[in-house]
Amino acid sequence: SLFFMYYKEAELILEQRALETGKTIWKTHIQNGTFCFDKESGIMASVWGKSGMYDDSTDLYQIINLNSQTVEIGSPLKDFKFTQVESQMGTFLYEDKLYFSDNPFSYAGKEPNAPLVGCFNIKTKKIDFMQKIPEMAGSTIAEIIYNDKLFVRSSNGDLIVYEI
């Protein structure tokens, strides 16, 4: 089947169609159109938020299970605020873990901010960890890969490897 997203009357819609016939199999509203996709599990996941920058902002997650045709949206369990978490920048989905970045802006004339790497547990809906990366201060996280270790690359080409 084919999955695609589109806006209709300011609503973001995810639709599944049969390749052979073009017939709609499933159609649903979703909150966010950026996510990581795990082909083996059929899970699309994202986490985003700016509650540390804006008082009226809510940090959210979205988990779309294409196999069960369900969408779950909620606030991740944590005791801190996100500064600049967006699912299109520096995210990686591996099994039930969504690794993501928090890239706070650095402003001229001020000490550069260090980005953070975090892990959202899809099963528990909890942020398992957030790790500040002072070595990458002033840059953003460009890429995250997990393969027995967590590889984090900055927009400046720096690479940090973590044992998890």
XYZ file of C-alpha atoms in Angstrom:
164
model
C 0.000 0.000 0.000
C 0.953 3.641 -0.364
C 0.913 6.163 2.490
C 0.930 9.922 1.930
C 0.032 13.127 3.733
C -1.739 16.260 2.591
C -3.473 19.317 3.959
C -7.197 19.733 3.492
C -8.926 22.764 4.988
C -5.982 23.366 7.379
C -6.107 19.740 8.623
C -3.148 17.425 8.071
C -4.350 14.051 6.791
C -2.533 10.719 6.488
C -4.016 8.391 3.906
C -3.335 4.786 2.954
C -4.291 3.484 -0.478
C -4.071 0.102 -2.173
C -1.411 0.158 -4.876
C -3.374 -2.104 -7.230
C -6.667 -0.188 -7.154
C -5.910 3.237 -5.688
C -8.781 2.632 -3.243
C -8.518 4.342 0.142
C -7.881 1.807 2.912
C -7.408 4.211 5.842
C -7.571 7.946 6.338
C -6.946 9.888 9.554
C -6.019 13.326 10.885
C -2.516 13.687 12.285
C -0.874 16.442 14.319
C 2.599 16.611 12.764
C 3.922 15.683 9.330
C 7.557 15.129 10.263
C 8.552 11.814 11.788
C 10.900 8.850 11.694
C 9.655 5.643 10.101
C 10.557 2.059 10.983
C 9.566 -0.124 8.036
C 9.830 -3.392 9.987
C 7.451 -2.374 12.784
C 5.255 -0.049 10.725
C 5.740 2.725 13.299
C 6.037 6.420 12.465
C 7.085 8.492 15.483
C 7.892 12.100 16.270
C 8.487 14.296 19.278
C 8.528 18.102 19.287
C 8.205 21.134 21.480
C 9.426 24.548 22.609
C 8.025 24.775 26.155
C 11.331 26.188 27.393
C 10.985 29.115 24.975
C 7.248 29.819 25.066
C 4.967 29.614 28.101
C 1.977 28.595 25.973
C 3.831 25.795 24.148
C 3.232 22.105 24.859
C 5.797 19.380 24.211
C 4.187 16.508 22.302
C 4.764 13.098 20.762
C 2.934 11.352 17.943
C 3.055 7.604 17.347
C 1.380 6.249 14.232
C 1.067 2.478 13.949
C 0.390 1.688 10.304
C -0.339 -1.988 11.051
C -3.077 -1.321 13.607
C -4.102 1.968 11.938
C -3.870 3.944 15.170
C -2.562 7.395 16.054
C -1.520 8.331 19.561
C -0.711 11.929 20.516
C 0.273 13.087 23.974
C 2.834 14.832 26.152
C 5.993 12.858 26.930
C 6.623 12.073 30.602
C 9.524 14.270 31.792
C 10.402 16.870 34.429
C 12.069 19.484 32.201
C 11.182 21.608 29.168
C 12.243 21.303 25.541
C 13.929 24.324 23.986
C 13.916 23.606 20.253
C 12.915 19.994 19.520
C 11.743 19.327 15.956
C 11.420 15.872 14.449
C 12.954 16.730 11.107
C 16.333 17.643 12.623
C 18.523 14.929 14.099
C 16.129 12.085 14.873
C 16.495 8.324 14.587
C 14.013 5.540 15.367
C 15.338 2.161 16.493
C 12.973 -0.483 17.856
C 10.965 1.281 20.603
C 13.388 4.218 21.041
C 13.203 7.546 19.232
C 16.502 9.411 19.548
C 16.112 13.157 19.030
C 17.925 16.458 19.391
C 17.186 19.673 21.222
C 18.993 22.449 19.358
C 18.734 25.715 21.324
C 19.572 28.786 19.249
C 22.848 30.565 19.957
C 22.789 34.347 19.747
C 25.607 36.689 18.728
C 27.424 38.254 21.653
C 26.366 35.499 24.064
C 27.977 32.245 25.131
C 27.009 29.573 22.526
C 24.373 27.081 23.654
C 25.146 23.366 23.631
C 22.710 21.032 21.851
C 21.232 18.029 23.647
C 20.491 14.495 22.522
C 17.579 12.619 24.057
C 15.682 9.366 23.896
C 11.897 8.995 23.882
C 10.634 5.540 24.815
C 7.648 4.728 22.590
C 6.312 2.074 24.953
C 6.493 4.010 28.239
C 5.939 7.488 26.682
C 8.822 8.696 28.849
C 11.999 10.580 28.003
C 14.652 8.043 29.072
C 17.504 10.563 28.988
C 18.647 14.007 27.840
C 22.390 14.566 27.424
C 23.949 17.987 26.898
C 26.860 17.967 24.411
C 29.144 20.872 25.413
C 31.697 19.910 22.743
C 29.126 20.908 20.092
C 28.243 24.315 21.595
C 27.243 26.786 18.885
C 26.289 24.093 16.362
C 23.220 21.907 15.932
C 22.805 18.152 15.802
C 22.521 17.161 12.163
C 22.319 13.387 12.405
C 21.781 10.631 14.955
C 22.323 6.935 14.295
C 22.040 4.033 16.708
C 23.932 0.811 15.963
C 25.008 -0.758 19.283
C 26.282 2.749 20.122
C 24.719 6.181 19.670
C 26.474 8.248 16.983
C 25.744 11.991 17.059
C 27.068 14.270 14.286
C 26.920 18.061 14.462
C 26.258 20.491 11.619
C 29.984 21.341 11.864
C 31.013 17.733 11.219
C 31.902 16.842 14.823
C 31.128 13.246 15.834
C 30.443 12.047 19.389
C 29.890 8.349 20.167
C 27.997 7.230 23.286
C 27.788 3.794 24.888
C 24.169 3.170 25.875
